[in-house]
Tab-separated table of C-alpha atoms in Angstrom:
chain	number	residue	atom	x	y	z
F	1	ASP	CA	0.000	0.000	0.000
F	2	ALA	CA	1.174	3.502	-0.782
F	3	LYS	CA	1.777	5.353	2.465
F	4	THR	CA	2.359	8.900	3.599
F	5	THR	CA	4.662	10.358	6.228
F	6	GLN	CA	3.924	13.617	7.985
F	7	PRO	CA	5.430	15.385	11.010
F	8	ASN	CA	3.476	14.673	14.176
F	9	SER	CA	2.989	18.331	15.005
F	10	MET	CA	3.718	21.857	13.812
F	11	GLU	CA	3.232	25.321	15.227
F	12	SER	CA	2.458	28.537	13.459
F	13	ASN	CA	1.765	32.121	14.364
F	14	GLU	CA	-1.535	33.660	13.441
F	15	GLU	CA	-1.614	35.462	10.074
F	16	GLU	CA	1.625	33.817	8.928
F	17	PRO	CA	1.888	31.231	6.145
F	18	VAL	CA	2.097	27.567	7.060
F	19	HIS	CA	3.729	24.855	4.975
F	20	LEU	CA	2.659	21.342	5.911
F	21	PRO	CA	4.846	18.663	4.304
F	22	CYS	CA	3.952	15.131	3.270
F	23	ASN	CA	6.255	12.428	1.940
F	24	HIS	CA	4.856	9.684	-0.265
F	25	SER	CA	7.851	8.071	-1.866
F	26	THR	CA	5.943	4.929	-2.953
F	27	ILE	CA	3.235	6.833	-4.803
F	28	SER	CA	2.095	5.237	-8.037
F	29	GLY	CA	1.479	7.109	-11.257
F	30	THR	CA	-2.295	7.095	-10.877
F	31	ASP	CA	-2.554	7.994	-7.179
F	32	TYR	CA	-4.214	11.274	-6.347
F	33	ILE	CA	-2.911	13.310	-3.388
F	34	HIS	CA	-5.639	14.478	-1.051
F	35	TRP	CA	-5.561	16.669	2.017
F	36	TYR	CA	-8.195	16.655	4.712
F	37	ARG	CA	-8.315	18.348	8.062
F	38	GLN	CA	-10.167	17.573	11.253
F	39	LEU	CA	-11.070	20.351	13.627
F	40	PRO	CA	-11.669	19.478	17.273
F	41	SER	CA	-14.929	17.579	17.845
F	42	GLN	CA	-15.783	17.493	14.142
F	43	GLY	CA	-15.594	15.028	11.291
F	44	PRO	CA	-12.797	15.453	8.748
F	45	GLU	CA	-13.303	17.971	5.976
F	46	TYR	CA	-11.856	18.026	2.482
F	47	VAL	CA	-9.217	20.664	1.851
F	48	ILE	CA	-7.697	20.095	-1.583
F	49	HIS	CA	-6.398	17.442	-3.960
F	50	GLY	CA	-4.138	17.135	-6.980
F	51	LEU	CA	-2.409	14.718	-9.298
F	52	THR	CA	0.651	16.371	-10.839
F	53	SER	CA	0.168	20.120	-11.069
F	54	ASN	CA	-0.003	22.596	-8.223
F	55	VAL	CA	-3.552	23.445	-7.191
F	56	ASN	CA	-5.174	26.432	-5.520
F	57	ASN	CA	-8.589	26.826	-3.958
F	58	ARG	CA	-10.201	29.164	-1.457
F	59	MET	CA	-8.856	27.202	1.500
F	60	ALA	CA	-5.275	26.417	0.553
F	61	SER	CA	-2.677	25.655	-2.091
F	62	LEU	CA	-1.123	22.302	-2.873
F	63	ALA	CA	2.414	22.153	-4.169
F	64	ILE	CA	3.426	18.794	-5.656
F	65	ALA	CA	7.053	17.912	-6.237
F	66	GLU	CA	8.073	17.175	-9.792
F	67	ASP	CA	8.769	13.510	-8.964
F	68	ARG	CA	5.497	13.390	-6.957
F	69	LYS	CA	7.256	11.816	-3.995
F	70	SER	CA	6.307	14.685	-1.740
F	71	SER	CA	3.769	17.457	-1.489
F	72	THR	CA	3.152	20.530	0.643
F	73	LEU	CA	-0.111	22.002	1.799
F	74	ILE	CA	0.147	25.760	2.083
F	75	LEU	CA	-2.150	27.857	4.239
F	76	HIS	CA	-1.425	31.396	3.154
F	77	ARG	CA	-2.451	33.162	6.374
F	78	ALA	CA	-3.117	30.905	9.315
F	79	THR	CA	-5.977	31.803	11.608
F	80	LEU	CA	-6.888	30.347	14.977
F	81	ARG	CA	-9.663	28.441	13.215
F	82	ASP	CA	-7.069	26.559	11.171
F	83	ALA	CA	-5.865	24.700	14.272
F	84	ALA	CA	-6.603	21.083	13.379
F	85	VAL	CA	-5.096	17.743	12.452
F	86	TYR	CA	-4.141	17.758	8.767
F	87	TYR	CA	-4.096	14.474	6.883
F	88	CYS	CA	-2.349	13.719	3.603
F	89	ILE	CA	-3.935	10.757	1.802
F	90	LEU	CA	-3.174	8.894	-1.403
F	91	ARG	CA	-6.180	7.663	-3.345
F	92	PRO	CA	-5.875	5.279	-6.291
F	93	TYR	CA	-7.573	6.524	-9.448
F	94	ASN	CA	-11.222	5.515	-9.832
F	95	ASN	CA	-11.187	4.001	-6.367
F	96	ASN	CA	-13.035	4.758	-3.166
F	97	ASP	CA	-10.166	3.601	-0.945
F	98	MET	CA	-9.481	6.568	1.357
F	99	ARG	CA	-7.228	5.701	4.296
F	100	PHE	CA	-5.967	8.229	6.783
F	101	GLY	CA	-2.402	8.297	8.052
F	102	ALA	CA	-1.335	9.729	11.390
F	103	GLY	CA	-1.572	13.357	10.254
F	104	THR	CA	0.014	16.578	11.527
F	105	ARG	CA	-1.474	18.432	14.455
F	106	LEU	CA	-1.233	22.150	13.670
F	107	THR	CA	-1.265	24.621	16.549
F	108	VAL	CA	-1.801	28.287	15.701
F	109	LYS	CA	-0.582	30.801	18.250
F	110	PRO	CA	-2.148	34.253	18.535
U	1	ASP	CA	-27.612	20.409	0.980
U	2	THR	CA	-24.069	19.209	1.693
U	3	GLU	CA	-24.886	17.507	4.951
U	4	VAL	CA	-24.299	14.017	6.145
U	5	THR	CA	-26.531	13.360	9.116
U	6	GLN	CA	-25.653	10.729	11.684
U	7	THR	CA	-27.900	9.464	14.447
U	8	PRO	CA	-27.691	9.038	17.320
U	9	LYS	CA	-24.949	11.472	18.307
U	10	HIS	CA	-24.250	9.468	21.454
U	11	LEU	CA	-24.996	5.845	22.247
U	12	VAL	CA	-24.289	3.822	25.371
U	13	MET	CA	-24.869	0.100	25.141
U	14	GLY	CA	-24.148	-3.067	27.041
U	15	MET	CA	-22.201	-5.955	25.584
U	16	THR	CA	-25.364	-7.978	25.002
U	17	ASN	CA	-27.382	-5.226	23.350
U	18	LYS	CA	-28.258	-4.843	19.688
U	19	LYS	CA	-28.268	-1.299	18.354
U	20	SER	CA	-27.810	0.514	15.058
U	21	LEU	CA	-26.078	3.652	13.877
U	22	LYS	CA	-27.693	5.507	11.004
U	23	CYS	CA	-26.313	7.808	8.339
U	24	GLU	CA	-28.211	9.780	5.711
U	25	GLN	CA	-27.248	12.059	2.820
U	26	HIS	CA	-29.238	13.746	0.064
U	27	MET	CA	-26.415	14.856	-2.203
U	28	GLY	CA	-27.004	12.096	-4.729
U	29	HIS	CA	-23.758	10.415	-3.718
U	30	ARG	CA	-23.463	6.729	-4.575
U	31	ALA	CA	-20.498	5.889	-2.316
U	32	MET	CA	-20.830	5.736	1.448
U	33	TYR	CA	-18.240	4.957	4.095
U	34	TRP	CA	-17.929	3.928	7.727
U	35	TYR	CA	-14.844	4.878	9.713
U	36	LYS	CA	-13.940	4.187	13.331
U	37	GLN	CA	-11.915	6.751	15.261
U	38	LYS	CA	-10.375	6.242	18.687
U	39	ALA	CA	-9.242	9.217	20.752
U	40	LYS	CA	-6.132	10.984	19.395
U	41	LYS	CA	-5.945	8.550	16.453
U	42	PRO	CA	-6.783	8.947	12.756
U	43	PRO	CA	-10.023	7.555	11.342
U	44	GLU	CA	-9.758	3.885	10.353
U	45	LEU	CA	-11.638	2.719	7.281
U	46	MET	CA	-14.154	-0.028	8.055
U	47	PHE	CA	-16.526	-0.378	5.100
U	48	VAL	CA	-17.232	1.243	1.758
U	49	TYR	CA	-20.398	0.878	-0.295
U	50	SER	CA	-20.396	1.817	-3.943
U	51	TYR	CA	-23.721	1.838	-5.811
U	52	GLU	CA	-25.277	0.135	-2.762
U	53	LYS	CA	-22.875	-2.788	-2.981
U	54	LEU	CA	-20.182	-3.495	-0.398
U	55	SER	CA	-16.886	-2.756	-2.124
U	56	ILE	CA	-14.441	-2.583	0.783
U	57	ASN	CA	-14.604	-4.552	4.039
U	58	GLU	CA	-11.483	-4.056	6.116
U	59	SER	CA	-11.712	-7.395	7.938
U	60	VAL	CA	-14.019	-5.863	10.490
U	61	PRO	CA	-15.361	-8.312	13.139
U	62	SER	CA	-18.801	-9.707	12.360
U	63	ARG	CA	-20.258	-7.989	15.407
U	64	PHE	CA	-20.327	-4.943	13.098
U	65	SER	CA	-22.775	-5.446	10.242
U	66	PRO	CA	-23.179	-2.716	7.614
U	67	GLU	CA	-26.259	-2.234	5.502
U	68	CYS	CA	-27.011	0.123	2.627
U	69	PRO	CA	-30.778	-0.116	2.030
U	70	ASN	CA	-30.772	2.630	-0.603
U	71	SER	CA	-28.477	5.245	-2.066
U	72	SER	CA	-29.242	7.784	0.680
U	73	LEU	CA	-28.971	5.589	3.751
U	74	LEU	CA	-26.221	3.673	5.467
U	75	ASN	CA	-26.624	1.684	8.665
U	76	LEU	CA	-24.163	0.018	10.982
U	77	HIS	CA	-25.745	-2.738	13.057
U	78	LEU	CA	-24.023	-3.490	16.334
U	79	HIS	CA	-24.294	-6.711	18.305
U	80	ALA	CA	-22.291	-8.235	21.144
U	81	LEU	CA	-19.750	-5.435	21.143
U	82	GLN	CA	-16.734	-5.241	23.418
U	83	PRO	CA	-15.621	-2.271	25.539
U	84	GLU	CA	-12.692	-1.737	23.160
U	85	ASP	CA	-15.226	-0.977	20.408
U	86	SER	CA	-16.005	2.286	22.161
U	87	ALA	CA	-15.085	5.006	19.686
U	88	LEU	CA	-16.392	7.727	17.414
U	89	TYR	CA	-18.006	6.205	14.319
U	90	LEU	CA	-17.887	8.474	11.304
U	91	CYS	CA	-19.968	8.193	8.177
U	92	ALA	CA	-18.990	9.816	4.895
U	93	SER	CA	-20.306	9.999	1.362
U	94	SER	CA	-18.882	10.858	-2.042
U	95	GLN	CA	-19.489	10.517	-5.723
U	96	ALA	CA	-18.717	7.027	-6.979
U	97	GLY	CA	-17.035	5.493	-9.970
U	98	ARG	CA	-15.606	7.866	-12.562
U	99	LYS	CA	-17.337	10.827	-10.902
U	100	ASN	CA	-15.391	10.292	-7.694
U	101	THR	CA	-13.050	13.241	-7.109
U	102	GLY	CA	-12.070	11.934	-3.686
U	103	GLU	CA	-14.028	14.659	-1.937
U	104	LEU	CA	-15.709	12.943	0.974
U	105	PHE	CA	-18.351	14.666	3.047
U	106	PHE	CA	-18.310	13.551	6.664
U	107	GLY	CA	-20.938	13.568	9.343
U	108	GLU	CA	-20.161	14.673	12.883
U	109	GLY	CA	-20.044	11.094	14.071
U	110	SER	CA	-21.791	8.875	16.570
U	111	ARG	CA	-19.921	8.472	19.837
U	112	LEU	CA	-20.357	4.929	21.059
U	113	THR	CA	-19.636	3.721	24.584
U	114	VAL	CA	-19.785	0.005	25.312
U	115	LEU	CA	-20.114	-0.911	28.965
């Protein structure tokens, strides 16, 4: 199974950018890279996903390395509401198999 | 409506009880998921239904029995559970097949305590 590796925890200051890394050295050519986050006492929520190219949406940006063995979720200006556990997940193409790794717990300091 | 509704929010049951967790969505999604989450741990995939057929069963003990009676509903029937089954049970839904972008919509979960 393709797996992901993320730091256990990271800290950020409010209103500063945050770069959350994910390593996935065994990624296959058809695996999509997904990011979810889970706020305290809530179910996970989708953040962003990509295949090869960098992606932007209203929540975040996803930067994917050229060899696809790593990716970085970028929160452009962290707020206190962004404090959550962030999960990087690989999903095989045309497959519903979504398995969460350990994730990174992000703390945002005022 | 982008909601996944799970009931009950909290459930306490004895080891000999039979109970069910329910999940409902009206987004037209044809894939539905059950995850189990213990405190401070990531969600663990249990079951996936695609077009109302069980497509993934992660070797979950038979005391957990999923059911997908129609495309909007997903149940998890519980029988003879153990205290270690106490956890937050999360339901999710998504598009299925070629329409699946990997965007899952999660409910808030049902917190189960087994005494």
